[in-house]
Coordinates of C-alpha atoms in Angstrom, one line a residue:
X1017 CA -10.7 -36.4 6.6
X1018 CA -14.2 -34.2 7.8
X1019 CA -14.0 -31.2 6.5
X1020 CA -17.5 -30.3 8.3
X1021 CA -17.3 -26.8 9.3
X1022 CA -18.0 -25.7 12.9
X1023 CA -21.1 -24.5 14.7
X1024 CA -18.9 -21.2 15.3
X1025 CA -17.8 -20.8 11.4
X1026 CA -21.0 -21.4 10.3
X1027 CA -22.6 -18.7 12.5
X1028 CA -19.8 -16.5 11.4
X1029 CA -20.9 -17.4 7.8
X1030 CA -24.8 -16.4 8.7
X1031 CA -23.6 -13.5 10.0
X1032 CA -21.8 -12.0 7.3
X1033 CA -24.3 -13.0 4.5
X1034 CA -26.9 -11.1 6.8
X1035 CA -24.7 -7.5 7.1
X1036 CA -23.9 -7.8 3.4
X1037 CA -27.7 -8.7 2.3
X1038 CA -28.6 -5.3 3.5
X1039 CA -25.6 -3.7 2.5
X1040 CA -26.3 -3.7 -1.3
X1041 CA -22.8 -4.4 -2.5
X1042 CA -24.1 -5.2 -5.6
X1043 CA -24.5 -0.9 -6.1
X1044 CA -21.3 -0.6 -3.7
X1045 CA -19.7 -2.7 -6.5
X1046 CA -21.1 -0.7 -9.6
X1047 CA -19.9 2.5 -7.7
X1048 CA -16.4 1.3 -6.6
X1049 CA -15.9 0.9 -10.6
X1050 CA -16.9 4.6 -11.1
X1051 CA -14.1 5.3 -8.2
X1052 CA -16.7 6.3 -6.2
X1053 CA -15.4 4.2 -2.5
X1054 CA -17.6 5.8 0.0
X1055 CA -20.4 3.1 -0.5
X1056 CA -18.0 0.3 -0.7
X1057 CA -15.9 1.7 2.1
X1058 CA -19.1 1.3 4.7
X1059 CA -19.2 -2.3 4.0
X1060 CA -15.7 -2.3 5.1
X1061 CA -15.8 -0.8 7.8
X1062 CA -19.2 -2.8 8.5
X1063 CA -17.1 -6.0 8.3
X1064 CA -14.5 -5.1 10.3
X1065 CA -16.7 -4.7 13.3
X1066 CA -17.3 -8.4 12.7
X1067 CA -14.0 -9.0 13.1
X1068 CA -13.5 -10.1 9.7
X1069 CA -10.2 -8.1 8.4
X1070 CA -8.9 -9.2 11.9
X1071 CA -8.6 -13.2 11.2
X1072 CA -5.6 -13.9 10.6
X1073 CA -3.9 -10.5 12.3
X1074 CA -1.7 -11.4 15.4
X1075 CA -3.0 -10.4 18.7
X1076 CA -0.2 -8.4 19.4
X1077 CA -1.3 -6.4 17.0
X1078 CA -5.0 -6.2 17.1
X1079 CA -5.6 -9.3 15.5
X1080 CA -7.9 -12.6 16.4
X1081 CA -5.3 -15.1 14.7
X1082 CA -7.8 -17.2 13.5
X1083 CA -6.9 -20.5 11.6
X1084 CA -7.0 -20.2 7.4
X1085 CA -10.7 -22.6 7.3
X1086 CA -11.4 -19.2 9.1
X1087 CA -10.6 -17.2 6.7
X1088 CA -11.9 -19.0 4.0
X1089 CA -15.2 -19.1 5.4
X1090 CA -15.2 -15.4 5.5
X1091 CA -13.6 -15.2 1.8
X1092 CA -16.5 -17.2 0.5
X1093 CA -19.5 -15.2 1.7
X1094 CA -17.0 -12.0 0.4
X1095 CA -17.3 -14.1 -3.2
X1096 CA -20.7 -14.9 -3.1
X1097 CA -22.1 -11.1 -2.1
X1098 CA -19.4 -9.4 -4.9
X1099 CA -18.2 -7.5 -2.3
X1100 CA -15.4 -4.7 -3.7
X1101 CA -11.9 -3.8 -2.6
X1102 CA -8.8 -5.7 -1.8
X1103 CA -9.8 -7.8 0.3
X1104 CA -7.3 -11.0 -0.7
X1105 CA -3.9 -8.6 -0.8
X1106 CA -5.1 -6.5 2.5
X1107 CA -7.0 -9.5 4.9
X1108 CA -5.3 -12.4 3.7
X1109 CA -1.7 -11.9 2.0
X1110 CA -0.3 -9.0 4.1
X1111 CA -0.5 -10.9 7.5
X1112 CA 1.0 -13.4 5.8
X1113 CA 4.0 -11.2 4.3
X1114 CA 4.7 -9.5 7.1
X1115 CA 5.7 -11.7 10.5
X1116 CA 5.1 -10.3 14.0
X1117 CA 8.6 -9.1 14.4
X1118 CA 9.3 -7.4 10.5
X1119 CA 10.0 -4.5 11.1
X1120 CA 6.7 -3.1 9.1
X1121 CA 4.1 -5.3 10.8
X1122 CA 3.3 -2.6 13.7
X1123 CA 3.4 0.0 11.1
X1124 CA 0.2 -1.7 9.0
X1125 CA -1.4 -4.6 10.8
X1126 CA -3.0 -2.5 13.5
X1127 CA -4.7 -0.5 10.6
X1128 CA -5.6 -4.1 8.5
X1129 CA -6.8 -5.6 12.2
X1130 CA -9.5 -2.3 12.9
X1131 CA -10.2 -1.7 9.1
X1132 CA -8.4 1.4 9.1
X1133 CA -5.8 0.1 6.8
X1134 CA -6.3 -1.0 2.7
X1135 CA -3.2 -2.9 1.3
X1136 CA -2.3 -3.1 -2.4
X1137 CA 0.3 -5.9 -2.8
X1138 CA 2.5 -6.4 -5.9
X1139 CA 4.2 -10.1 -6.2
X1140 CA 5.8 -10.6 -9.2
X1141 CA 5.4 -12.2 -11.5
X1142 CA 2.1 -14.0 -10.6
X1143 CA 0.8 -10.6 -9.4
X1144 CA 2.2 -8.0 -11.6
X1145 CA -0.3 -5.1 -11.2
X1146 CA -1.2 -3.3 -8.6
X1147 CA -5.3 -3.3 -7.3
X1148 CA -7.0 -0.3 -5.8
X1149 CA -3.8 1.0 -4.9
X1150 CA -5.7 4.5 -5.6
X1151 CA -7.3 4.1 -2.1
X1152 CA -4.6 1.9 -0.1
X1153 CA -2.4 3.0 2.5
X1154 CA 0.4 0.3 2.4
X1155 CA 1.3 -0.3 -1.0
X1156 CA 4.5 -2.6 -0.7
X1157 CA 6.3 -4.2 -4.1
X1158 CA 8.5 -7.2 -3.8
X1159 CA 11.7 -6.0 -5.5
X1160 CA 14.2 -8.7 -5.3
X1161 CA 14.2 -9.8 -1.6
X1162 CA 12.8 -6.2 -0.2
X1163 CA 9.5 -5.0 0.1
X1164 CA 9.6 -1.0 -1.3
X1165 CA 7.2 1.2 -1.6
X1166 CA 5.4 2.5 -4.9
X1167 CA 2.8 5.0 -6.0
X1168 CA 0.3 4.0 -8.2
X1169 CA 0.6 4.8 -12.0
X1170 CA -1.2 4.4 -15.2
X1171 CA -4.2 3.0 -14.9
X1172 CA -5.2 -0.5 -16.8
X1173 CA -8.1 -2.1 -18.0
X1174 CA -9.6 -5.3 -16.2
X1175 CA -12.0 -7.1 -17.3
X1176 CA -14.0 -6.5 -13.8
X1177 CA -14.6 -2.7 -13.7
X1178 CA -14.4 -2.9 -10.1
X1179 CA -11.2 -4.2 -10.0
X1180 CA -9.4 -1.0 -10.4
X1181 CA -5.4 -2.2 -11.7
X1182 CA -2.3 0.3 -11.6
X1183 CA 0.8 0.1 -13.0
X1184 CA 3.1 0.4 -9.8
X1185 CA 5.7 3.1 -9.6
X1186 CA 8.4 1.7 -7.3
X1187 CA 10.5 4.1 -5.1
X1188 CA 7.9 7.1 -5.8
X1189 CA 7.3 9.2 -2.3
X1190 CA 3.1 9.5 -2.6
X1191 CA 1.0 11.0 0.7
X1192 CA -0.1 8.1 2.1
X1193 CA 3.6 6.8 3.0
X1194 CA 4.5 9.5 5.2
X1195 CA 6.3 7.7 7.7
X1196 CA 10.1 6.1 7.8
X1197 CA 11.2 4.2 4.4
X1198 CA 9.8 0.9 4.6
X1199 CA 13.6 -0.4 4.2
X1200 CA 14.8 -3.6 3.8
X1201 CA 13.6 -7.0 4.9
X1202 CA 14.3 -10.7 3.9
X1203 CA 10.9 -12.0 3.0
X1204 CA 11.5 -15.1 0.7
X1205 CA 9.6 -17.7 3.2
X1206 CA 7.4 -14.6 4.0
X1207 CA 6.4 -14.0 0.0
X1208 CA 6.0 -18.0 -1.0
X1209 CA 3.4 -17.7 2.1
X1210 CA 2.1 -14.9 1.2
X1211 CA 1.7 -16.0 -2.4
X1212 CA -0.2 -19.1 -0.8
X1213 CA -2.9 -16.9 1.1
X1214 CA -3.9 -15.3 -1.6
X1215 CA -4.1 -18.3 -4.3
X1216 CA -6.1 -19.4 -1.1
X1217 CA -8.6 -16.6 -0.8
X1218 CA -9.0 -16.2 -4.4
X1219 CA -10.1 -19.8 -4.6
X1220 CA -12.4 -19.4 -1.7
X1221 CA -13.9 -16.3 -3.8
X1222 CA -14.4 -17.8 -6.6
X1223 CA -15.9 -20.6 -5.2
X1224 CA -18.6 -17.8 -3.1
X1225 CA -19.4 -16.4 -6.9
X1226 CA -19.8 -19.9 -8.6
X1227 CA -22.5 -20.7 -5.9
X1228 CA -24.2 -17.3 -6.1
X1229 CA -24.5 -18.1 -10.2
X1230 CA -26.0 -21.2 -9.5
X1231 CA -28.5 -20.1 -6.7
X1232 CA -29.2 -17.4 -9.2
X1233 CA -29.5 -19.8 -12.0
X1234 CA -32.1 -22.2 -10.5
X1235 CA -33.9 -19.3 -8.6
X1236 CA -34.5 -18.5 -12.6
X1237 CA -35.0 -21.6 -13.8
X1238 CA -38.1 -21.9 -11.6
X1239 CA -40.0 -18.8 -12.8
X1240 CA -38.9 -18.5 -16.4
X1241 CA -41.7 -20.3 -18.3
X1242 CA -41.7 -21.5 -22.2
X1243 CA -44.1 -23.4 -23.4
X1244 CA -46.0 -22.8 -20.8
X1245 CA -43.6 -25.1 -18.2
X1246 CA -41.2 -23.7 -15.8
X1247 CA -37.4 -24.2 -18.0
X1248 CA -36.2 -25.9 -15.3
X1249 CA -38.5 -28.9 -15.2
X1250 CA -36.4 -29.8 -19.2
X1251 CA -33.8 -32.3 -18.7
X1252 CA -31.4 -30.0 -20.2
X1253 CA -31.4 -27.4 -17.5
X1254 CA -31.4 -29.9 -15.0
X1255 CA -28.2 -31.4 -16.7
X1256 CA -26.6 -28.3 -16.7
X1257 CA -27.2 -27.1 -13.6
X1258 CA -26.5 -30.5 -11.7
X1259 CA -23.3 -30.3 -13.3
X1260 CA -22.5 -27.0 -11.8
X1261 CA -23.4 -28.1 -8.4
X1262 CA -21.1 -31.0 -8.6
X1263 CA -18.1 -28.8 -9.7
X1264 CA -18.6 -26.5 -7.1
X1265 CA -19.2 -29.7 -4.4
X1266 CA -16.1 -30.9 -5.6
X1267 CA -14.3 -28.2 -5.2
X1268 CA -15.2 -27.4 -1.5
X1269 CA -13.2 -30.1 -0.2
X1270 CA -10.0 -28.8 -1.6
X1271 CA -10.3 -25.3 -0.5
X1272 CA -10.6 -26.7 3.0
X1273 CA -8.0 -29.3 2.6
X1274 CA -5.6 -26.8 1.6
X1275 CA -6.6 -24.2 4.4
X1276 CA -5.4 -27.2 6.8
X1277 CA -2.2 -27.5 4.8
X1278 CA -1.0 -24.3 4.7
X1279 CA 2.5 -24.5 6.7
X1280 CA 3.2 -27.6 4.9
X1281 CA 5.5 -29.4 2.9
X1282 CA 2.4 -29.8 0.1
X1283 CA 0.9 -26.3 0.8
X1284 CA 1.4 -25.0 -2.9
X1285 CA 0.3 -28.4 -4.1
X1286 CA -2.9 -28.1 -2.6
X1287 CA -4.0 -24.2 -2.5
X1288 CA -3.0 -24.0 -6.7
X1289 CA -5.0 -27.7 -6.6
X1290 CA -7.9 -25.6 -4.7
X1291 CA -7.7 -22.7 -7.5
X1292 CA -7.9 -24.7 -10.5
X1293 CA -11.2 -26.6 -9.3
X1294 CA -12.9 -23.5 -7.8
X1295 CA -11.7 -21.5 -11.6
X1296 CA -12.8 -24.4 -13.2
X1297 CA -16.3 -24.3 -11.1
X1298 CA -16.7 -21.0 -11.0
X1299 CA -16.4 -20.9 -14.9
X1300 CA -18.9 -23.3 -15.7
X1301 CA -21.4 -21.8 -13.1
X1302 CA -20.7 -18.4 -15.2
X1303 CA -21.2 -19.7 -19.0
X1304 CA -24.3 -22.5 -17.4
X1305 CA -25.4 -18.8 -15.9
X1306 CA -25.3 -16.8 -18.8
X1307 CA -27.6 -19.8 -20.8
X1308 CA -29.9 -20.1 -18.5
X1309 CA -30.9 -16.2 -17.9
X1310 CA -30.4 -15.8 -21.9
X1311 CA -29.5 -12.4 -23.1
X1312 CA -30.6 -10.5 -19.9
X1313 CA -27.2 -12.0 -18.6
X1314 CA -25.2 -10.0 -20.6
X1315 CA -26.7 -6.6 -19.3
X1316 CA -24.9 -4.5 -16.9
X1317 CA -27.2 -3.6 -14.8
X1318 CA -28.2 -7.7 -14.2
X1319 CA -26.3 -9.1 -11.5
X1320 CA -25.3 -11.8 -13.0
X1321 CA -23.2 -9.7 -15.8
X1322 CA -21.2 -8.4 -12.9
X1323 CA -20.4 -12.0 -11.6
X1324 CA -19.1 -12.6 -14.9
X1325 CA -17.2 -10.8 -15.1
X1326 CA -15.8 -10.9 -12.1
X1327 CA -15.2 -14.7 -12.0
X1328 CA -13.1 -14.3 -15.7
X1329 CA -11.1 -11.7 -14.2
X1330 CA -10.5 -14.0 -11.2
X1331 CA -9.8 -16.7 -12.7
X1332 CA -6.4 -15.2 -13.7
X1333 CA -5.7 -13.5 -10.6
X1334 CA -2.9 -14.6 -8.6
X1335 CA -1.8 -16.7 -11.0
X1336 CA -2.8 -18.3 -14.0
X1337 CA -4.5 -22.0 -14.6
X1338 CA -1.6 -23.0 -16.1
X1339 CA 0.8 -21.8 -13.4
X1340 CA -1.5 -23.4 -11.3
X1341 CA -1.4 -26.7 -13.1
X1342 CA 2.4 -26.5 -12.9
X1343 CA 2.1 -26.4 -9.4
X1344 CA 0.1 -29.0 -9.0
X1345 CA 2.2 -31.3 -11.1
X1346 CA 5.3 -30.4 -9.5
X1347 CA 4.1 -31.3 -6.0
X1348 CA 3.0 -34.7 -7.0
X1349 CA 4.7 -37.5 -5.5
X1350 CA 7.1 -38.6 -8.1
X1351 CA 5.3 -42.0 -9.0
X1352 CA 2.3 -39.8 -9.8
X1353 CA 4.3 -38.0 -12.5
X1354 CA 2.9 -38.2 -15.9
X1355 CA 4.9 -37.9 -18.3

């Protein structure tokens, strides 16, 4: 299978690497930790007009209804620039939870499709916690088989400021729901797709962060000198950054491969297959990172501290490795079994 990505996805690509390289989301990102959304909210609303919180959005309600290589095209550029905000429960899981006919989808996909509309998503138990639910207007819990609303509550710590966690409040009235209860809906199929998306998108972000720490990293490599040589002509840099780049090479493939399953009979298989290589890239890219630079990477105010960060606390999100691993494991055909 050629998973070769199109003239028209590639441009798409070029084009959001070029709005976000002069939209600083770097500072956006160091601000959005502060709770401070207006620069990270430009960006948003930067992107939409690229159509990029449209994808996967029916037409009937504003949407492109693009295919899921689509979206993770777009997901890894979001990665790889550290862009802030929901992105993965608002652009990619949402759509996914909420069919054209539910009875909410023309309540909050016209707002996801124009960028009007932030979503904070809580799917337990692989996503427990509610993110940036202090600046979205759908915030929808999955309690049983019905989505209900909640208010945000106590904040919690992450270990990416930027990803700002509540504990959700289920059943709490807030200002932002001012409309009809969301009521009742049957959303099993809807959630285990749902689920899916965003393992999906998370993979394709971590996989946009582990190639910004190696560009990054042998960007470094070539102007750091010791000895008076650049450290990147010592075999041991080379080793570790080749390494990197053939984790994150491998991993490609099965982010794409599982964008084309989704729908499937092997789509869990493939998108947890697709988050434990990108984790598992994105990781080594991180601690490969973090030698290379030397102590600068573990300043703040480096970029490269905030992609650390960023990639340990994704690395967990929407579900563990382990549940992950499970998954994987589970969907193998039954002579592949071990053990």
């Amino acid at each position: 299978m050629r998973f070769a990505l199109s003239d028209e996805q590639r441009q798409f690509a070029e084009s959001i690497d070029q709005l976000l390289s002069a939209s600083d989301p770097a500072k956006a990102n160091r601000a959005w930790a502060q709770g401070q959304h207006e620069p990270g909210m430009r960006i948003w609303q930067a992107l939409a007009e690229l159509g990029v919180q449209a994808l996967i959005v029916p037409q009937q309600w504003g949407g492109i209804e693009a295919t899921p290589v689509d979206l993770v095209v777009a997901f890894e550029r979001l990665g790889y620039h550290a862009v802030p905000g929901p992105w993965v429960d608002t652009v990619a899981a949402l759509p996914a939870l909420l069919p054209e006919d539910h009875p909410l989808a023309e309540r909050f996909l016209p707002g996801v499709a124009s960028g009007e509309t932030l979503a904070s998503l809580v799917l337990r138990p692989h996503v427990p916690y509610a993110l940036d639910a202090d600046v979205a207007q759908a915030r929808l819990l999955l309690d049983g088989a019905a989505l209900r609303r909640f208010s945000p509550g106590q904040v919690l710590s992450s270990m990416d400021g930027s990803r700002r966690l509540f504990e959700p409040v289920p059943g709490a009235e807030n200002e932002a729901d001012t409309g009809a209860d969301t009521g009742a809906g049957t959303v099993t199929a809807e959630t285990e797709a749902a689920f899916d998306m965003g393992v999906l998108a998370t993979a394709a972000q971590l996989l946009g962060a582990g190639q910004w720490l190696l560009d990054a990293s042998v960007t470094y490599a070539k102007q750091r000198k010791q000895y008076g040589r650049e450290i990147g002509q010592y075999q041991a840099i080379k080793h570790l950054l080749a390494d990197v780049a053939t984790e994150l090479e491998l991993a490609r493939p099965l982010v794409h491969a599982a964008a084309i399953a989704l729908g499937g009979d092997t789509a869990a298989r493939d998108v947890s297959a697709a988050k434990v290589a990108c984790a598992r890239a994105a990781h080594l890219a991180a601690r490969t990172g973090l030698q290379v630079h030397g102590a600068i990477g573990y300043t703040a105010e480096h970029d490269l501290g905030l992609r650390l960060t960023k990639v340990r606390a994704l690395v967990s999100a929407w579900g563990t490795q382990a549940v992950h691993r499970t998954r994987v494991l589970r969907g193998m055909p039954e002579h592949g079994r071990v053990g």
